[in-house]
Structures are given as C-alpha cells and as structure tokens.
Amino acid sequence: MHNTHRRTFLQSAAALGLAGLSAPLLAAAKIRPAANAVLIVVDVQNCFVDGGTLPVKGGAEVVPVINKLSTAFENIVVTQDWHTQGHASFASAHPGQKPFSSIKLGYGSQVLWPDHCVQGTEDAALHKDLKLPTAQLIIRKGFHKGVDSYSAFEEADRKTATGLAGYLKQRGIKTVFVSGLATDFCVAWTALDARKAGFEAYVIEDATRAIDLDGSLAKAWKQMAAKGVKRIQSADIEVAA
C-alpha cells in the first residue's frame, strides 16, 4: 500500500511539474530540429543595433548565437523591416507626435517609432556578421506605407498575409523556432501568429533582445505562454560541434 501511494504521489507530482515548469527545466535531452522545422531570424538589421535608428539594447549580441544555431537547421527564413519614407508607423509622419507615443490608426493602436529601416538604406541592411548560407527566403515587411507589420506572417491590420504560412506548409514545415529582434514586438507577434497558423512554436530567448516599452516584455511573454509558445535557450538545441 505504501509503495502504491508513493507511486501515485510521484506520478501526480510529475504531472504537476509538466504543467507548471518552463520548457528549459523540462529539457533534459537537447532538441534536435528535424527536417520539418524552421529557424526564423527576425529583423537582425543595422537599424536595430547600436548605431542604428531604433537600437535595441544588446541587439548585436544575438548575431553569434543565431549563427551557431543556424548549423542545426535545414530550413531558415529571414525577415527584414522594409519601410517607405514617411511610413505611418513613424512619429515624424504625424505632426505633434513624439517617438514611443501611441495613436489610433485605421487598424487599431499603433506605437510611433523613430524613422527606421527605410527601404534601400544601409540602416535597413541585414547585420554584416550574420552568416546564414542556408537561408532560403527573405520576407520583407512594413513596405505598405499605411500599415505597420511586426509579424513575419501577418501585417498589423491582421488581414494582410505575407504568404509565409503558405510557404512553410507547402514545404511540410511543422515547427517554428523564432530568434531576432525585438522579443516583445516582432519576435512575439511572429511566434503568436505561428501558433495561430497551426505551427508548434518556440522562442529562443537568448537569441533575442527586447525593447521593453512600458512593461511590453513581460506582457509579451505572458501572451506567448497563454498561446502555447515554448520558451527555450540556445543551449537547449543540439548544434554541430
């Protein structure tokens, strides 16, 4: 009887642990991305690192992490913020508004940013030290002048698709691993939309950096957890020695 009770207790504790622990604590064995997995590298561009027009603190630190991770993936997709001059998301396009304030646009609330990642400029170029020779696709987003686009899958109007979901599904991709900039905006929106499109989704935390505008980072992690996005570290993924 004692052993039965003990076994039942341990089984219950294990079940509770699985429900309550974060993915890194559960991952005793490393994750080996299969042929039906993709690494999405979000907006690792000059505009989002030191010296850029909208620098994310520590943004360039993700580059060596992503380069190392890339060796574990057969499939890699890169995104690039690619704004027009005078884009609707720029504070400069709205007289009297300052960067990091919010306004209502036709599709909802919009954070206003400094002018950044303007098409064809060096500021919009991918970081020179990114080494992703097996990257198969670059998704450019934010090129419609009146609509911002954080997610790799869907623009901020929540209606206009980028086509990425269809591309990945046609390629037989089931699992998405998201890295890049910034954790609480384009990375989070990409991961959430991956789940919405039916993919299993992971965010590789130390391969991202955040803006953290008025608590946006904690809010983003909470939203992602609620939708089943798994939070892991690069060390949880098996890469080539």
mmCIF file of N, CA, C and O in Angstrom, residues 43-140:
data_model
loop_
_atom_site.group_PDB
_atom_site.id
_atom_site.type_symbol
_atom_site.label_atom_id
_atom_site.label_comp_id
_atom_site.label_asym_id
_atom_site.label_seq_id
_atom_site.Cartn_x
_atom_site.Cartn_y
_atom_site.Cartn_z
ATOM 1 N N ASP A 43 14.450 40.331 -38.278
ATOM 2 C CA ASP A 43 14.878 41.744 -38.277
ATOM 3 C C ASP A 43 16.235 42.005 -37.623
ATOM 4 O O ASP A 43 16.383 42.970 -36.854
ATOM 5 N N VAL A 44 17.226 41.163 -37.911
ATOM 6 C CA VAL A 44 18.568 41.426 -37.375
ATOM 7 C C VAL A 44 19.263 42.366 -38.369
ATOM 8 O O VAL A 44 20.055 41.971 -39.210
ATOM 9 N N GLN A 45 18.903 43.649 -38.239
ATOM 10 C CA GLN A 45 19.281 44.689 -39.182
ATOM 11 C C GLN A 45 20.043 45.804 -38.485
ATOM 12 O O GLN A 45 19.973 45.961 -37.257
ATOM 13 N N ASN A 46 20.737 46.588 -39.274
ATOM 14 C CA ASN A 46 21.535 47.681 -38.706
ATOM 15 C C ASN A 46 20.689 48.662 -37.904
ATOM 16 O O ASN A 46 21.151 49.244 -36.920
ATOM 17 N N CYS A 47 19.433 48.868 -38.322
ATOM 18 C CA CYS A 47 18.588 49.844 -37.626
ATOM 19 C C CYS A 47 18.311 49.448 -36.179
ATOM 20 O O CYS A 47 18.021 50.306 -35.344
ATOM 21 N N PHE A 48 18.395 48.152 -35.866
ATOM 22 C CA PHE A 48 18.026 47.678 -34.531
ATOM 23 C C PHE A 48 19.218 47.352 -33.625
ATOM 24 O O PHE A 48 19.042 46.763 -32.561
ATOM 25 N N VAL A 49 20.424 47.714 -34.049
ATOM 26 C CA VAL A 49 21.601 47.510 -33.197
ATOM 27 C C VAL A 49 22.241 48.857 -32.898
ATOM 28 O O VAL A 49 21.851 49.881 -33.462
ATOM 29 N N ASP A 50 23.216 48.857 -32.002
ATOM 30 C CA ASP A 50 23.888 50.112 -31.635
ATOM 31 C C ASP A 50 24.366 50.844 -32.887
ATOM 32 O O ASP A 50 24.980 50.238 -33.779
ATOM 33 N N GLY A 51 24.078 52.140 -32.943
ATOM 34 C CA GLY A 51 24.428 52.941 -34.114
ATOM 35 C C GLY A 51 23.299 53.042 -35.112
ATOM 36 O O GLY A 51 23.361 53.834 -36.053
ATOM 37 N N GLY A 52 22.234 52.240 -34.916
ATOM 38 C CA GLY A 52 21.085 52.286 -35.799
ATOM 39 C C GLY A 52 20.069 53.323 -35.350
ATOM 40 O O GLY A 52 20.236 53.983 -34.321
ATOM 41 N N THR A 53 18.990 53.450 -36.124
ATOM 42 C CA THR A 53 17.988 54.482 -35.862
ATOM 43 C C THR A 53 17.001 54.091 -34.773
ATOM 44 O O THR A 53 16.343 54.947 -34.186
ATOM 45 N N LEU A 54 16.886 52.777 -34.484
ATOM 46 C CA LEU A 54 15.999 52.302 -33.415
ATOM 47 C C LEU A 54 16.703 51.162 -32.677
ATOM 48 O O LEU A 54 16.293 50.008 -32.734
ATOM 49 N N PRO A 55 17.816 51.484 -31.985
ATOM 50 C CA PRO A 55 18.638 50.419 -31.402
ATOM 51 C C PRO A 55 17.950 49.701 -30.249
ATOM 52 O O PRO A 55 17.329 50.317 -29.396
ATOM 53 N N VAL A 56 18.056 48.375 -30.293
ATOM 54 C CA VAL A 56 17.603 47.527 -29.203
ATOM 55 C C VAL A 56 18.831 47.210 -28.356
ATOM 56 O O VAL A 56 19.848 46.752 -28.900
ATOM 57 N N LYS A 57 18.766 47.456 -27.071
ATOM 58 C CA LYS A 57 19.932 47.255 -26.208
ATOM 59 C C LYS A 57 20.471 45.827 -26.357
ATOM 60 O O LYS A 57 19.733 44.859 -26.191
ATOM 61 N N GLY A 58 21.740 45.723 -26.691
ATOM 62 C CA GLY A 58 22.366 44.409 -26.855
ATOM 63 C C GLY A 58 21.955 43.687 -28.128
ATOM 64 O O GLY A 58 22.220 42.490 -28.270
ATOM 65 N N GLY A 59 21.366 44.411 -29.068
ATOM 66 C CA GLY A 59 20.834 43.770 -30.268
ATOM 67 C C GLY A 59 21.852 42.943 -31.032
ATOM 68 O O GLY A 59 21.559 41.831 -31.481
ATOM 69 N N ALA A 60 23.072 43.460 -31.182
ATOM 70 C CA ALA A 60 24.094 42.750 -31.958
ATOM 71 C C ALA A 60 24.546 41.460 -31.278
ATOM 72 O O ALA A 60 25.134 40.579 -31.934
ATOM 73 N N GLU A 61 24.258 41.320 -29.980
ATOM 74 C CA GLU A 61 24.679 40.120 -29.252
ATOM 75 C C GLU A 61 23.978 38.856 -29.750
ATOM 76 O O GLU A 61 24.442 37.741 -29.499
ATOM 77 N N VAL A 62 22.872 39.017 -30.459
ATOM 78 C CA VAL A 62 22.163 37.829 -30.953
ATOM 79 C C VAL A 62 22.865 37.217 -32.158
ATOM 80 O O VAL A 62 22.629 36.047 -32.486
ATOM 81 N N VAL A 63 23.729 37.981 -32.838
ATOM 82 C CA VAL A 63 24.298 37.514 -34.109
ATOM 83 C C VAL A 63 25.109 36.231 -33.953
ATOM 84 O O VAL A 63 24.843 35.242 -34.646
ATOM 85 N N PRO A 64 26.111 36.165 -33.057
ATOM 86 C CA PRO A 64 26.865 34.913 -32.935
ATOM 87 C C PRO A 64 26.010 33.748 -32.448
ATOM 88 O O PRO A 64 26.246 32.590 -32.832
ATOM 89 N N VAL A 65 25.012 34.035 -31.617
ATOM 90 C CA VAL A 65 24.109 32.975 -31.128
ATOM 91 C C VAL A 65 23.318 32.393 -32.296
ATOM 92 O O VAL A 65 23.209 31.172 -32.461
ATOM 93 N N ILE A 66 22.773 33.272 -33.138
ATOM 94 C CA ILE A 66 21.987 32.826 -34.287
ATOM 95 C C ILE A 66 22.867 32.092 -35.295
ATOM 96 O O ILE A 66 22.465 31.050 -35.849
ATOM 97 N N ASN A 67 24.065 32.602 -35.538
ATOM 98 C CA ASN A 67 24.971 31.924 -36.476
ATOM 99 C C ASN A 67 25.247 30.494 -36.038
ATOM 100 O O ASN A 67 25.253 29.566 -36.858
ATOM 101 N N LYS A 68 25.476 30.320 -34.750
ATOM 102 C CA LYS A 68 25.737 28.973 -34.229
ATOM 103 C C LYS A 68 24.488 28.093 -34.339
ATOM 104 O O LYS A 68 24.560 26.940 -34.766
ATOM 105 N N LEU A 69 23.338 28.643 -33.978
ATOM 106 C CA LEU A 69 22.084 27.889 -34.062
ATOM 107 C C LEU A 69 21.786 27.445 -35.490
ATOM 108 O O LEU A 69 21.226 26.365 -35.710
ATOM 109 N N SER A 70 22.146 28.283 -36.449
ATOM 110 C CA SER A 70 21.771 28.015 -37.840
ATOM 111 C C SER A 70 22.320 26.687 -38.349
ATOM 112 O O SER A 70 21.752 26.089 -39.268
ATOM 113 N N THR A 71 23.414 26.210 -37.743
ATOM 114 C CA THR A 71 24.004 24.948 -38.192
ATOM 115 C C THR A 71 23.116 23.750 -37.871
ATOM 116 O O THR A 71 23.317 22.672 -38.420
ATOM 117 N N ALA A 72 22.143 23.945 -36.980
ATOM 118 C CA ALA A 72 21.253 22.849 -36.583
ATOM 119 C C ALA A 72 20.004 22.752 -37.454
ATOM 120 O O ALA A 72 19.210 21.834 -37.287
ATOM 121 N N PHE A 73 19.821 23.705 -38.385
ATOM 122 C CA PHE A 73 18.570 23.776 -39.139
ATOM 123 C C PHE A 73 18.784 23.583 -40.635
ATOM 124 O O PHE A 73 19.680 24.185 -41.227
ATOM 125 N N GLU A 74 17.915 22.758 -41.223
ATOM 126 C CA GLU A 74 17.907 22.608 -42.679
ATOM 127 C C GLU A 74 17.162 23.768 -43.346
ATOM 128 O O GLU A 74 17.376 24.041 -44.531
ATOM 129 N N ASN A 75 16.266 24.408 -42.578
ATOM 130 C CA ASN A 75 15.412 25.462 -43.135
ATOM 131 C C ASN A 75 15.564 26.739 -42.320
ATOM 132 O O ASN A 75 15.420 26.715 -41.100
ATOM 133 N N ILE A 76 15.849 27.848 -43.017
ATOM 134 C CA ILE A 76 15.993 29.142 -42.353
ATOM 135 C C ILE A 76 15.268 30.200 -43.180
ATOM 136 O O ILE A 76 15.426 30.250 -44.411
ATOM 137 N N VAL A 77 14.494 31.024 -42.493
ATOM 138 C CA VAL A 77 13.813 32.158 -43.114
ATOM 139 C C VAL A 77 14.248 33.417 -42.376
ATOM 140 O O VAL A 77 14.347 33.430 -41.141
ATOM 141 N N VAL A 78 14.525 34.479 -43.121
ATOM 142 C CA VAL A 78 14.961 35.754 -42.553
ATOM 143 C C VAL A 78 13.878 36.793 -42.827
ATOM 144 O O VAL A 78 13.266 36.788 -43.896
ATOM 145 N N THR A 79 13.626 37.671 -41.854
ATOM 146 C CA THR A 79 12.718 38.788 -42.119
ATOM 147 C C THR A 79 13.494 40.104 -42.072
ATOM 148 O O THR A 79 14.534 40.219 -41.416
ATOM 149 N N GLN A 80 12.939 41.077 -42.779
ATOM 150 C CA GLN A 80 13.604 42.374 -42.907
ATOM 151 C C GLN A 80 12.535 43.464 -42.864
ATOM 152 O O GLN A 80 11.631 43.489 -43.700
ATOM 153 N N ASP A 81 12.632 44.351 -41.871
ATOM 154 C CA ASP A 81 11.775 45.526 -41.823
ATOM 155 C C ASP A 81 12.145 46.404 -43.021
ATOM 156 O O ASP A 81 13.334 46.678 -43.246
ATOM 157 N N TRP A 82 11.145 46.883 -43.767
ATOM 158 C CA TRP A 82 11.445 47.496 -45.069
ATOM 159 C C TRP A 82 10.442 48.619 -45.321
ATOM 160 O O TRP A 82 9.552 48.528 -46.150
ATOM 161 N N HIS A 83 10.615 49.709 -44.574
ATOM 162 C CA HIS A 83 9.619 50.780 -44.565
ATOM 163 C C HIS A 83 9.815 51.782 -45.700
ATOM 164 O O HIS A 83 10.946 52.037 -46.135
ATOM 165 N N THR A 84 8.698 52.390 -46.106
ATOM 166 C CA THR A 84 8.748 53.516 -47.035
ATOM 167 C C THR A 84 9.171 54.774 -46.277
ATOM 168 O O THR A 84 9.083 54.839 -45.042
ATOM 169 N N GLN A 85 9.600 55.775 -47.018
ATOM 170 C CA GLN A 85 9.777 57.102 -46.425
ATOM 171 C C GLN A 85 8.402 57.570 -45.932
ATOM 172 O O GLN A 85 7.378 57.311 -46.581
ATOM 173 N N GLY A 86 8.354 58.229 -44.782
ATOM 174 C CA GLY A 86 7.092 58.758 -44.264
ATOM 175 C C GLY A 86 6.090 57.695 -43.880
ATOM 176 O O GLY A 86 4.871 57.915 -43.928
ATOM 177 N N HIS A 87 6.574 56.534 -43.465
ATOM 178 C CA HIS A 87 5.682 55.415 -43.110
ATOM 179 C C HIS A 87 4.750 55.777 -41.956
ATOM 180 O O HIS A 87 5.112 56.577 -41.078
ATOM 181 N N ALA A 88 3.555 55.195 -41.956
ATOM 182 C CA ALA A 88 2.537 55.512 -40.941
ATOM 183 C C ALA A 88 2.990 55.207 -39.522
ATOM 184 O O ALA A 88 2.458 55.770 -38.561
ATOM 185 N N SER A 89 3.960 54.317 -39.367
ATOM 186 C CA SER A 89 4.442 53.971 -38.025
ATOM 187 C C SER A 89 5.500 54.942 -37.514
ATOM 188 O O SER A 89 5.953 54.819 -36.371
ATOM 189 N N PHE A 90 5.905 55.911 -38.329
ATOM 190 C CA PHE A 90 6.929 56.879 -37.930
ATOM 191 C C PHE A 90 6.269 58.071 -37.223
ATOM 192 O O PHE A 90 5.308 58.650 -37.743
ATOM 193 N N ALA A 91 6.798 58.444 -36.082
ATOM 194 C CA ALA A 91 6.284 59.626 -35.377
ATOM 195 C C ALA A 91 6.366 60.870 -36.272
ATOM 196 O O ALA A 91 5.488 61.735 -36.231
ATOM 197 N N SER A 92 7.390 60.911 -37.105
ATOM 198 C CA SER A 92 7.588 62.089 -37.960
ATOM 199 C C SER A 92 6.470 62.267 -38.984
ATOM 200 O O SER A 92 6.308 63.357 -39.558
ATOM 201 N N ALA A 93 5.683 61.205 -39.218
ATOM 202 C CA ALA A 93 4.572 61.279 -40.179
ATOM 203 C C ALA A 93 3.303 61.855 -39.551
ATOM 204 O O ALA A 93 2.303 62.058 -40.245
ATOM 205 N N HIS A 94 3.366 62.140 -38.239
ATOM 206 C CA HIS A 94 2.185 62.624 -37.512
ATOM 207 C C HIS A 94 2.569 63.896 -36.744
ATOM 208 O O HIS A 94 3.167 63.816 -35.672
ATOM 209 N N PRO A 95 2.242 65.054 -37.281
ATOM 210 C CA PRO A 95 2.633 66.318 -36.648
ATOM 211 C C PRO A 95 2.236 66.376 -35.169
ATOM 212 O O PRO A 95 1.113 66.000 -34.796
ATOM 213 N N GLY A 96 3.185 66.791 -34.335
ATOM 214 C CA GLY A 96 2.921 66.925 -32.905
ATOM 215 C C GLY A 96 3.158 65.661 -32.103
ATOM 216 O O GLY A 96 3.126 65.694 -30.873
ATOM 217 N N GLN A 97 3.407 64.527 -32.780
ATOM 218 C CA GLN A 97 3.633 63.265 -32.072
ATOM 219 C C GLN A 97 5.130 63.016 -31.877
ATOM 220 O O GLN A 97 5.958 63.425 -32.693
ATOM 221 N N LYS A 98 5.447 62.333 -30.779
ATOM 222 C CA LYS A 98 6.834 62.008 -30.482
ATOM 223 C C LYS A 98 7.043 60.497 -30.535
ATOM 224 O O LYS A 98 6.103 59.730 -30.297
ATOM 225 N N PRO A 99 8.277 60.071 -30.828
ATOM 226 C CA PRO A 99 8.555 58.639 -30.827
ATOM 227 C C PRO A 99 8.179 57.980 -29.497
ATOM 228 O O PRO A 99 8.334 58.573 -28.431
ATOM 229 N N PHE A 100 7.657 56.759 -29.606
ATOM 230 C CA PHE A 100 7.257 55.893 -28.489
ATOM 231 C C PHE A 100 5.916 56.274 -27.877
ATOM 232 O O PHE A 100 5.488 55.670 -26.895
ATOM 233 N N SER A 101 5.246 57.265 -28.459
ATOM 234 C CA SER A 101 3.853 57.513 -28.080
ATOM 235 C C SER A 101 2.977 56.560 -28.901
ATOM 236 O O SER A 101 3.467 55.871 -29.796
ATOM 237 N N SER A 102 1.695 56.513 -28.589
ATOM 238 C CA SER A 102 0.771 55.649 -29.325
ATOM 239 C C SER A 102 -0.396 56.467 -29.842
ATOM 240 O O SER A 102 -0.858 57.407 -29.183
ATOM 241 N N ILE A 103 -0.878 56.100 -31.024
ATOM 242 C CA ILE A 103 -2.072 56.718 -31.578
ATOM 243 C C ILE A 103 -2.976 55.622 -32.149
ATOM 244 O O ILE A 103 -2.570 54.456 -32.240
ATOM 245 N N LYS A 104 -4.169 56.001 -32.501
ATOM 246 C CA LYS A 104 -5.088 55.079 -33.162
ATOM 247 C C LYS A 104 -5.010 55.301 -34.666
ATOM 248 O O LYS A 104 -5.172 56.426 -35.147
ATOM 249 N N LEU A 105 -4.762 54.236 -35.395
ATOM 250 C CA LEU A 105 -4.846 54.274 -36.847
ATOM 251 C C LEU A 105 -6.050 53.438 -37.270
ATOM 252 O O LEU A 105 -6.740 52.864 -36.433
ATOM 253 N N GLY A 106 -6.297 53.343 -38.552
ATOM 254 C CA GLY A 106 -7.489 52.655 -39.036
ATOM 255 C C GLY A 106 -7.595 51.210 -38.596
ATOM 256 O O GLY A 106 -8.692 50.660 -38.476
ATOM 257 N N TYR A 107 -6.452 50.577 -38.322
ATOM 258 C CA TYR A 107 -6.447 49.162 -37.938
ATOM 259 C C TYR A 107 -6.256 48.951 -36.433
ATOM 260 O O TYR A 107 -6.167 47.813 -35.964
ATOM 261 N N GLY A 108 -6.171 50.050 -35.659
ATOM 262 C CA GLY A 108 -6.038 49.898 -34.204
ATOM 263 C C GLY A 108 -4.902 50.733 -33.642
ATOM 264 O O GLY A 108 -4.415 51.673 -34.288
ATOM 265 N N SER A 109 -4.469 50.388 -32.438
ATOM 266 C CA SER A 109 -3.425 51.149 -31.754
ATOM 267 C C SER A 109 -2.073 50.929 -32.427
ATOM 268 O O SER A 109 -1.731 49.815 -32.816
ATOM 269 N N GLN A 110 -1.313 52.013 -32.547
ATOM 270 C CA GLN A 110 -0.012 51.937 -33.189
ATOM 271 C C GLN A 110 1.024 52.705 -32.367
ATOM 272 O O GLN A 110 0.857 53.886 -32.094
ATOM 273 N N VAL A 111 2.083 52.012 -31.939
ATOM 274 C CA VAL A 111 3.221 52.705 -31.334
ATOM 275 C C VAL A 111 3.930 53.460 -32.447
ATOM 276 O O VAL A 111 4.149 52.920 -33.545
ATOM 277 N N LEU A 112 4.283 54.699 -32.197
ATOM 278 C CA LEU A 112 5.004 55.504 -33.174
ATOM 279 C C LEU A 112 6.509 55.421 -32.895
ATOM 280 O O LEU A 112 6.952 55.610 -31.765
ATOM 281 N N TRP A 113 7.262 55.128 -33.941
ATOM 282 C CA TRP A 113 8.690 54.888 -33.802
ATOM 283 C C TRP A 113 9.494 56.009 -34.457
ATOM 284 O O TRP A 113 8.976 56.713 -35.325
ATOM 285 N N PRO A 114 10.768 56.138 -34.098
ATOM 286 C CA PRO A 114 11.643 56.991 -34.904
ATOM 287 C C PRO A 114 11.707 56.424 -36.336
ATOM 288 O O PRO A 114 11.496 55.225 -36.536
ATOM 289 N N ASP A 115 11.997 57.270 -37.307
ATOM 290 C CA ASP A 115 12.198 56.763 -38.676
ATOM 291 C C ASP A 115 13.275 55.681 -38.630
ATOM 292 O O ASP A 115 14.350 55.885 -38.050
ATOM 293 N N HIS A 116 12.990 54.527 -39.236
ATOM 294 C CA HIS A 116 13.950 53.422 -39.176
ATOM 295 C C HIS A 116 13.733 52.463 -40.342
ATOM 296 O O HIS A 116 12.645 52.391 -40.913
ATOM 297 N N CYS A 117 14.785 51.736 -40.678
ATOM 298 C CA CYS A 117 14.724 50.666 -41.682
ATOM 299 C C CYS A 117 14.049 51.132 -42.974
ATOM 300 O O CYS A 117 13.167 50.446 -43.512
ATOM 301 N N VAL A 118 14.457 52.286 -43.455
ATOM 302 C CA VAL A 118 13.881 52.799 -44.712
ATOM 303 C C VAL A 118 14.491 52.020 -45.884
ATOM 304 O O VAL A 118 15.704 51.816 -45.951
ATOM 305 N N GLN A 119 13.618 51.609 -46.792
ATOM 306 C CA GLN A 119 13.991 50.769 -47.924
ATOM 307 C C GLN A 119 15.257 51.242 -48.628
ATOM 308 O O GLN A 119 15.401 52.423 -48.956
ATOM 309 N N GLY A 120 16.177 50.302 -48.852
ATOM 310 C CA GLY A 120 17.366 50.605 -49.642
ATOM 311 C C GLY A 120 18.481 51.312 -48.920
ATOM 312 O O GLY A 120 19.547 51.543 -49.513
ATOM 313 N N THR A 121 18.275 51.663 -47.652
ATOM 314 C CA THR A 121 19.324 52.353 -46.899
ATOM 315 C C THR A 121 20.215 51.343 -46.186
ATOM 316 O O THR A 121 19.833 50.193 -45.948
ATOM 317 N N GLU A 122 21.410 51.787 -45.816
ATOM 318 C CA GLU A 122 22.317 50.930 -45.053
ATOM 319 C C GLU A 122 21.701 50.579 -43.695
ATOM 320 O O GLU A 122 21.934 49.508 -43.152
ATOM 321 N N ASP A 123 20.898 51.495 -43.168
ATOM 322 C CA ASP A 123 20.211 51.277 -41.897
ATOM 323 C C ASP A 123 19.302 50.042 -41.963
ATOM 324 O O ASP A 123 19.132 49.331 -40.978
ATOM 325 N N ALA A 124 18.729 49.775 -43.132
ATOM 326 C CA ALA A 124 17.798 48.655 -43.297
ATOM 327 C C ALA A 124 18.499 47.347 -43.648
ATOM 328 O O ALA A 124 17.868 46.282 -43.666
ATOM 329 N N ALA A 125 19.806 47.398 -43.923
ATOM 330 C CA ALA A 125 20.532 46.194 -44.335
ATOM 331 C C ALA A 125 20.638 45.189 -43.193
ATOM 332 O O ALA A 125 20.655 45.556 -42.014
ATOM 333 N N LEU A 126 20.718 43.923 -43.553
ATOM 334 C CA LEU A 126 20.951 42.883 -42.558
ATOM 335 C C LEU A 126 22.343 43.081 -41.948
ATOM 336 O O LEU A 126 23.263 43.558 -42.623
ATOM 337 N N HIS A 127 22.487 42.709 -40.677
ATOM 338 C CA HIS A 127 23.762 42.875 -39.983
ATOM 339 C C HIS A 127 24.864 42.142 -40.743
ATOM 340 O O HIS A 127 24.696 40.994 -41.160
ATOM 341 N N LYS A 128 25.993 42.807 -40.948
ATOM 342 C CA LYS A 128 27.060 42.271 -41.803
ATOM 343 C C LYS A 128 27.649 40.966 -41.289
ATOM 344 O O LYS A 128 28.216 40.186 -42.069
ATOM 345 N N ASP A 129 27.531 40.704 -39.987
ATOM 346 C CA ASP A 129 28.139 39.497 -39.430
ATOM 347 C C ASP A 129 27.197 38.294 -39.397
ATOM 348 O O ASP A 129 27.598 37.204 -38.967
ATOM 349 N N LEU A 130 25.958 38.479 -39.840
ATOM 350 C CA LEU A 130 25.053 37.326 -39.943
ATOM 351 C C LEU A 130 25.606 36.367 -40.983
ATOM 352 O O LEU A 130 25.906 36.764 -42.116
ATOM 353 N N LYS A 131 25.725 35.112 -40.623
ATOM 354 C CA LYS A 131 26.202 34.091 -41.567
ATOM 355 C C LYS A 131 25.166 32.975 -41.630
ATOM 356 O O LYS A 131 25.147 32.081 -40.787
ATOM 357 N N LEU A 132 24.306 33.081 -42.640
ATOM 358 C CA LEU A 132 23.198 32.134 -42.790
ATOM 359 C C LEU A 132 23.178 31.625 -44.231
ATOM 360 O O LEU A 132 22.253 31.914 -45.002
ATOM 361 N N PRO A 133 24.195 30.857 -44.623
ATOM 362 C CA PRO A 133 24.296 30.440 -46.027
ATOM 363 C C PRO A 133 23.143 29.554 -46.498
ATOM 364 O O PRO A 133 22.892 29.476 -47.702
ATOM 365 N N THR A 134 22.441 28.909 -45.571
ATOM 366 C CA THR A 134 21.330 28.043 -45.986
ATOM 367 C C THR A 134 19.977 28.738 -45.881
ATOM 368 O O THR A 134 18.940 28.095 -46.072
ATOM 369 N N ALA A 135 19.970 30.050 -45.609
ATOM 370 C CA ALA A 135 18.694 30.781 -45.587
ATOM 371 C C ALA A 135 18.060 30.727 -46.976
ATOM 372 O O ALA A 135 18.728 30.959 -47.988
ATOM 373 N N GLN A 136 16.770 30.407 -47.013
ATOM 374 C CA GLN A 136 16.094 30.159 -48.289
ATOM 375 C C GLN A 136 15.165 31.277 -48.716
ATOM 376 O O GLN A 136 14.757 31.338 -49.875
ATOM 377 N N LEU A 137 14.799 32.152 -47.782
ATOM 378 C CA LEU A 137 13.760 33.134 -48.074
ATOM 379 C C LEU A 137 13.957 34.361 -47.201
ATOM 380 O O LEU A 137 14.259 34.242 -46.015
ATOM 381 N N ILE A 138 13.808 35.536 -47.807
ATOM 382 C CA ILE A 138 13.739 36.781 -47.030
ATOM 383 C C ILE A 138 12.333 37.332 -47.188
ATOM 384 O O ILE A 138 11.866 37.558 -48.305
ATOM 385 N N ILE A 139 11.649 37.510 -46.071
ATOM 386 C CA ILE A 139 10.327 38.135 -46.045
ATOM 387 C C ILE A 139 10.515 39.596 -45.669
ATOM 388 O O ILE A 139 10.994 39.904 -44.570
ATOM 389 N N ARG A 140 10.156 40.491 -46.580
ATOM 390 C CA ARG A 140 10.208 41.919 -46.258
ATOM 391 C C ARG A 140 8.836 42.362 -45.789
ATOM 392 O O ARG A 140 7.812 41.971 -46.355
#
